[in-house]
Coordinates of C-alpha atoms in Angstrom, one line a residue:
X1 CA -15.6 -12.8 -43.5
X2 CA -13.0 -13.9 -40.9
X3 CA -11.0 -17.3 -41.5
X4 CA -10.0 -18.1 -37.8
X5 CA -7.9 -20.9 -36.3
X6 CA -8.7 -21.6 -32.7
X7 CA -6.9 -23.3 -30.4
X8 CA -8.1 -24.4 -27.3
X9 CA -6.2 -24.1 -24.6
X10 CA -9.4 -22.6 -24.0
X11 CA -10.7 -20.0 -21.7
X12 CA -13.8 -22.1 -21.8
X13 CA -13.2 -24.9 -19.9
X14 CA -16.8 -26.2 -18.3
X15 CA -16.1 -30.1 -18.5
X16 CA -12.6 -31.3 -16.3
X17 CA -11.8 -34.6 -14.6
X18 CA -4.6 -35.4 -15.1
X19 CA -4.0 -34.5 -18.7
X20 CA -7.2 -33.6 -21.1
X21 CA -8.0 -31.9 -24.2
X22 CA -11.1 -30.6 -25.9
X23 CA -13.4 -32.7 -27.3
X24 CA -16.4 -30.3 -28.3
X25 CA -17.3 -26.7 -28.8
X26 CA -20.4 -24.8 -28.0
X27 CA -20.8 -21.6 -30.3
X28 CA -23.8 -19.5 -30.1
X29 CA -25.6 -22.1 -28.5
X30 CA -24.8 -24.8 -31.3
X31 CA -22.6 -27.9 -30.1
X32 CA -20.0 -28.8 -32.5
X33 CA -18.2 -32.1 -32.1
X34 CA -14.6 -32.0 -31.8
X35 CA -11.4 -34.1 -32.4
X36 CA -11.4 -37.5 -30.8
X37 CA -7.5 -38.1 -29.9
X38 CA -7.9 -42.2 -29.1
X39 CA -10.2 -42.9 -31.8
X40 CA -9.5 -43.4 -35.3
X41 CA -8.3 -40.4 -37.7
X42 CA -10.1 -42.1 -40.8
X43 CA -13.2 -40.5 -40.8
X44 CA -13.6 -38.1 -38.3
X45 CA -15.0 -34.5 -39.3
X46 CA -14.6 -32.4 -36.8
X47 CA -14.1 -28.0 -36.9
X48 CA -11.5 -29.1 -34.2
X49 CA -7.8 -29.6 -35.5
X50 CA -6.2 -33.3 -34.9
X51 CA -4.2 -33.8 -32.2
X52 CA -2.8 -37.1 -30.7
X53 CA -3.0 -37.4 -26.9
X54 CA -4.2 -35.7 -23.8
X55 CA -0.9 -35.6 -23.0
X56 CA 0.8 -32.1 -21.7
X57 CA 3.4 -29.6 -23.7
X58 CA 6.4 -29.3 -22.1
X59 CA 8.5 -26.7 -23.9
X60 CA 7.7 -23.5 -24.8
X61 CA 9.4 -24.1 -27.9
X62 CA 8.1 -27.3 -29.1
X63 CA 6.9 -27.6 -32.9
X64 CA 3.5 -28.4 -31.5
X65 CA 2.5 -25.6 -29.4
X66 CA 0.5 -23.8 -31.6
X67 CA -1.9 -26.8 -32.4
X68 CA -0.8 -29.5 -30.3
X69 CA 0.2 -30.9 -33.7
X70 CA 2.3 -30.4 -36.9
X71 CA 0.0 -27.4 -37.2
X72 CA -1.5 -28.9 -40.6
X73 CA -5.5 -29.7 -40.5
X74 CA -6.7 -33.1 -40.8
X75 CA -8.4 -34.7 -44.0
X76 CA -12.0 -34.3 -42.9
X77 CA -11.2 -31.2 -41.5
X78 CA -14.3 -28.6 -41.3
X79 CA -15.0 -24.8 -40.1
X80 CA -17.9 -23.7 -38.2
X81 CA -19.5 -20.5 -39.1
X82 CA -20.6 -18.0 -36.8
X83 CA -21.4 -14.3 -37.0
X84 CA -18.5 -11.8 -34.7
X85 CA -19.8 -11.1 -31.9
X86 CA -20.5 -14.7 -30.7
X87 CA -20.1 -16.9 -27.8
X88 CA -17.8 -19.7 -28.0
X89 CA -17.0 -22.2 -25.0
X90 CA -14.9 -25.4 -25.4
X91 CA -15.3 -28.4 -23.5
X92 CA -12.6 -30.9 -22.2
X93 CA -12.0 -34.1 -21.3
X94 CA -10.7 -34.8 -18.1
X95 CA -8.9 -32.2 -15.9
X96 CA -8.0 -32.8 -12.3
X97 CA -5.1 -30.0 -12.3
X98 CA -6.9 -26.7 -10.5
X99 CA -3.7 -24.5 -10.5
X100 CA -3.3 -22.3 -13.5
X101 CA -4.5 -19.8 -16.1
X102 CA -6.9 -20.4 -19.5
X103 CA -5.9 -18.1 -22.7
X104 CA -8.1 -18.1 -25.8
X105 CA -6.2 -16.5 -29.1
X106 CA -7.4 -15.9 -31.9
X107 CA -5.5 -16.0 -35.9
X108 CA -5.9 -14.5 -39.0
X109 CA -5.9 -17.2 -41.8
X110 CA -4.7 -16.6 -45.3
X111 CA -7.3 -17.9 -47.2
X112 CA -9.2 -21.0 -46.5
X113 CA -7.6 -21.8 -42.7
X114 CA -7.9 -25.7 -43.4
X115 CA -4.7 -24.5 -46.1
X116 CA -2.8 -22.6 -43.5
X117 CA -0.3 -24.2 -41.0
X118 CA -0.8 -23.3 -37.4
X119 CA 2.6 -22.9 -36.7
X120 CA 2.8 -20.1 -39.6
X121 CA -0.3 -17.8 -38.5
X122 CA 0.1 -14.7 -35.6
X123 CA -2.0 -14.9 -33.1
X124 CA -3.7 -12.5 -30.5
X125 CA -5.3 -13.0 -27.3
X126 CA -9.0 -12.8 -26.7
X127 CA -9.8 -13.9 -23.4
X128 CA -7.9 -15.0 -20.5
X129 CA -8.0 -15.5 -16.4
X130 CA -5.8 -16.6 -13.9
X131 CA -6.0 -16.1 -10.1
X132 CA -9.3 -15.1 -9.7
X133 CA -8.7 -14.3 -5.6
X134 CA -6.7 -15.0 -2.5
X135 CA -3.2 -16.5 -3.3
X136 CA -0.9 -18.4 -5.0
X137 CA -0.2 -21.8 -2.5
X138 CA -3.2 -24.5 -3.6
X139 CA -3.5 -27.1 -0.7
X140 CA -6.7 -27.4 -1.2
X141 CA -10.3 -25.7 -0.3
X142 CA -10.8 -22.4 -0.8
X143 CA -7.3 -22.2 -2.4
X144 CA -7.9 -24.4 -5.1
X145 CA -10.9 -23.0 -5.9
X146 CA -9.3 -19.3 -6.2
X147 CA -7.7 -20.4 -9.9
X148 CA -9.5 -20.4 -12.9
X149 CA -9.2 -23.9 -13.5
X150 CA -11.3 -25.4 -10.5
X151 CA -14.1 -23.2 -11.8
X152 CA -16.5 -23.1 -14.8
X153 CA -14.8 -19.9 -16.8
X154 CA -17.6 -18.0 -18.8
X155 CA -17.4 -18.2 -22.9
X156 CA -15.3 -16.0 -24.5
X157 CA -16.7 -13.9 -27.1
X158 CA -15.5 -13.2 -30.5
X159 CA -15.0 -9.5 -31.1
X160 CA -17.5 -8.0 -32.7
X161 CA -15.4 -6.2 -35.5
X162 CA -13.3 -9.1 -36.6
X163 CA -12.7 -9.7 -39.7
X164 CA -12.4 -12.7 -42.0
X165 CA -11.3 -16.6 -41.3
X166 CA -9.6 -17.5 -38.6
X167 CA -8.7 -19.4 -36.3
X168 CA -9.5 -20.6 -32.7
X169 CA -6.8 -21.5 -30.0
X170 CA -7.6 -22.4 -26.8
X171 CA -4.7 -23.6 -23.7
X172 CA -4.6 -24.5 -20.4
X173 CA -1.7 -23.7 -18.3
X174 CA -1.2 -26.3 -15.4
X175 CA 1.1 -25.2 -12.8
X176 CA 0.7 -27.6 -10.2
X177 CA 4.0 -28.9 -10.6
X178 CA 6.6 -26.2 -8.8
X179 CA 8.7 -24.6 -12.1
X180 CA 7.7 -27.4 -14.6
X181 CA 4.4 -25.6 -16.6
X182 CA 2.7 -27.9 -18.8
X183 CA 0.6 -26.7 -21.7
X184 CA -2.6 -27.7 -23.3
X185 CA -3.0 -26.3 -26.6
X186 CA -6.1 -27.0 -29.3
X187 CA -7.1 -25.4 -31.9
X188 CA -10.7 -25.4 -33.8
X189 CA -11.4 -23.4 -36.8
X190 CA -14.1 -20.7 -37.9
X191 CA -15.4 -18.5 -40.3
X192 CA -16.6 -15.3 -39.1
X193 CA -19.0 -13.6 -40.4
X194 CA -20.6 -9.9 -40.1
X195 CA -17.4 -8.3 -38.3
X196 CA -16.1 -4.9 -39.1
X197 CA -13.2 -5.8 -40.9
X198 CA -11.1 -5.6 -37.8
X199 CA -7.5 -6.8 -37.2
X200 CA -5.1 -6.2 -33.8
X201 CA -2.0 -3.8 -34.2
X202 CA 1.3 -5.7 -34.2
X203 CA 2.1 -5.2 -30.5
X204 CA -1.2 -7.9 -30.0
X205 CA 0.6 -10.3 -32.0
X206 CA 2.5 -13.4 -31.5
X207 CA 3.6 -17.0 -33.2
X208 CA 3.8 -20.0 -31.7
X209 CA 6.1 -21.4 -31.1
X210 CA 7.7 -18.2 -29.9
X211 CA 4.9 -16.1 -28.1
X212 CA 6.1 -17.2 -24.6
X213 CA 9.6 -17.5 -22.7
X214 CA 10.6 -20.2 -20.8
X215 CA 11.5 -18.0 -17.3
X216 CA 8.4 -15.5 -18.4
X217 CA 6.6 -15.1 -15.0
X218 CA 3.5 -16.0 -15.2
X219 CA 5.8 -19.5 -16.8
X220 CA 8.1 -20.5 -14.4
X221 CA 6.2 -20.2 -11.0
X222 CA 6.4 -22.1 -8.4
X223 CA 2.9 -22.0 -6.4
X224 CA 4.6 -24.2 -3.3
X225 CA 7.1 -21.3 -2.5
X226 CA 7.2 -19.5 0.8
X227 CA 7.2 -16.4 -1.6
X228 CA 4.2 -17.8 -3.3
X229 CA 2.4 -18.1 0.6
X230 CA 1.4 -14.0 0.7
X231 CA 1.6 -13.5 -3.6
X232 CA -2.1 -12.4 -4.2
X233 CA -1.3 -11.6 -7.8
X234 CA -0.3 -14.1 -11.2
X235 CA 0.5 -12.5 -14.6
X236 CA -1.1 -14.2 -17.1
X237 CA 1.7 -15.2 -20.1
X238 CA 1.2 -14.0 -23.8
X239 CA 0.5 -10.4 -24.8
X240 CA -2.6 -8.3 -23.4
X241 CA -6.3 -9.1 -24.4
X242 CA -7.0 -7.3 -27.9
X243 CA -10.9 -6.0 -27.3
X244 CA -11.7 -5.8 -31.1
X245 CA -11.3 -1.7 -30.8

């Protein structure tokens, strides 16, 4: 059984409407409510860790980035479990920023995950896209709809061989603002069940804060650029996609 921590700065974005975070999870066809920023903390119970606005990450360094939060879980904190193998989309809250990639990690929990802090766990990447065709520049048509965000990205699956409780974190990367990235980090946790025991070599690891630089290149970009006018390609920040092999 696999303890996992997700945090959504999701892959799985199929609900957007300037700033936005995810509010609800669909796993294995099962919708599973998720944290309400502007309501209440008292009370909620939600597999989704608590986080306080929809409001952007600025640095890649900030305390928050692994969660969007002081990486602890809330008091009515739960864990949805699922077998390896499954489908799991997140849903967000308003999004009106087309321009930029969606990463999905995953992290190995010591023990029970609601005991872990976020900021303390490795992570490895399950799932990402970026600039699905034509190029970089984003006036608007076809352009805008050539990044991931303007679409509906498919679920990400969890690997089939994973092992234990982890985990989920999904992030948006906005980029519509030349060199000034803004990051959307949340985080939902599972257990998973039925894997093969799997975990990623060390080179598929990262922490955050930490797993990205500030001048990385797929970080720093700016998509208004004349060099930006004939770039047909975008690397995708964070380590490569660990398949579960």
């Amino acid at each position: 059984m696999f303890a996992s921590l997700a945090v959504l700065a999701s892959f799985l974005v199929s609900q957007a409407v300037a700033h936005g975070g995810v509010t609800s999870y669909i796993i294995g066809g099962t919708t599973y409510p998720g944290w309400q920023p502007y309501n209440s903390a008292n009370g909620q119970r939600s597999i989704g860790r608590p986080y306080s606005s929809y409001d952007p990450i600025l640095s890649v360094s900030a305390g928050s980035f692994s969660c969007n939060n002081n990486g602890q879980a809330s008091s009515g904190q739960l864990s949805a479990t699922v077998p390896a193998g499954t489908a799991i989309t997140a849903k967000w809250s308003q999004w009106t920023h087309a321009q930029g990639p969606v990463m999905v990690y995953m992290a190995k929990c010591n023990g029970a995950c609601t005991s872990n802090n976020s900021n303390s766990l490795r992570w490895f990447k399950i799932a990402e896209t970026g600039l699905i065709s034509g190029t970089c520049p984003t006036a608007g048509g076809e352009r805008v709809k050539s990044w991931t965000l303007f679409r509906t990205p498919p679920p990400s699956r969890l690997p089939s061989r994973l092992a234990s409780t982890s985990s989920a974190h999904h992030e948006l990367l906005a980029l519509h603002q030349a060199n000034t990235p803004q990051f959307y980090p949340e985080c939902g946790q599972l257990i998973v069940t039925g894997g093969g025991g799997k975990t990623p070599p060390a080179n598929y690891l990262v922490s955050f804060p930490g797993g990205y630089g500030a001048n990385d290149p797929g970080v720093r970009v700016d998509i208004y650029s004349q060099a930006a006018q004939t770039t047909t390609t975008y690397t995708v920040p964070g380590p490569a996609v660990w398949n579960g092999q």
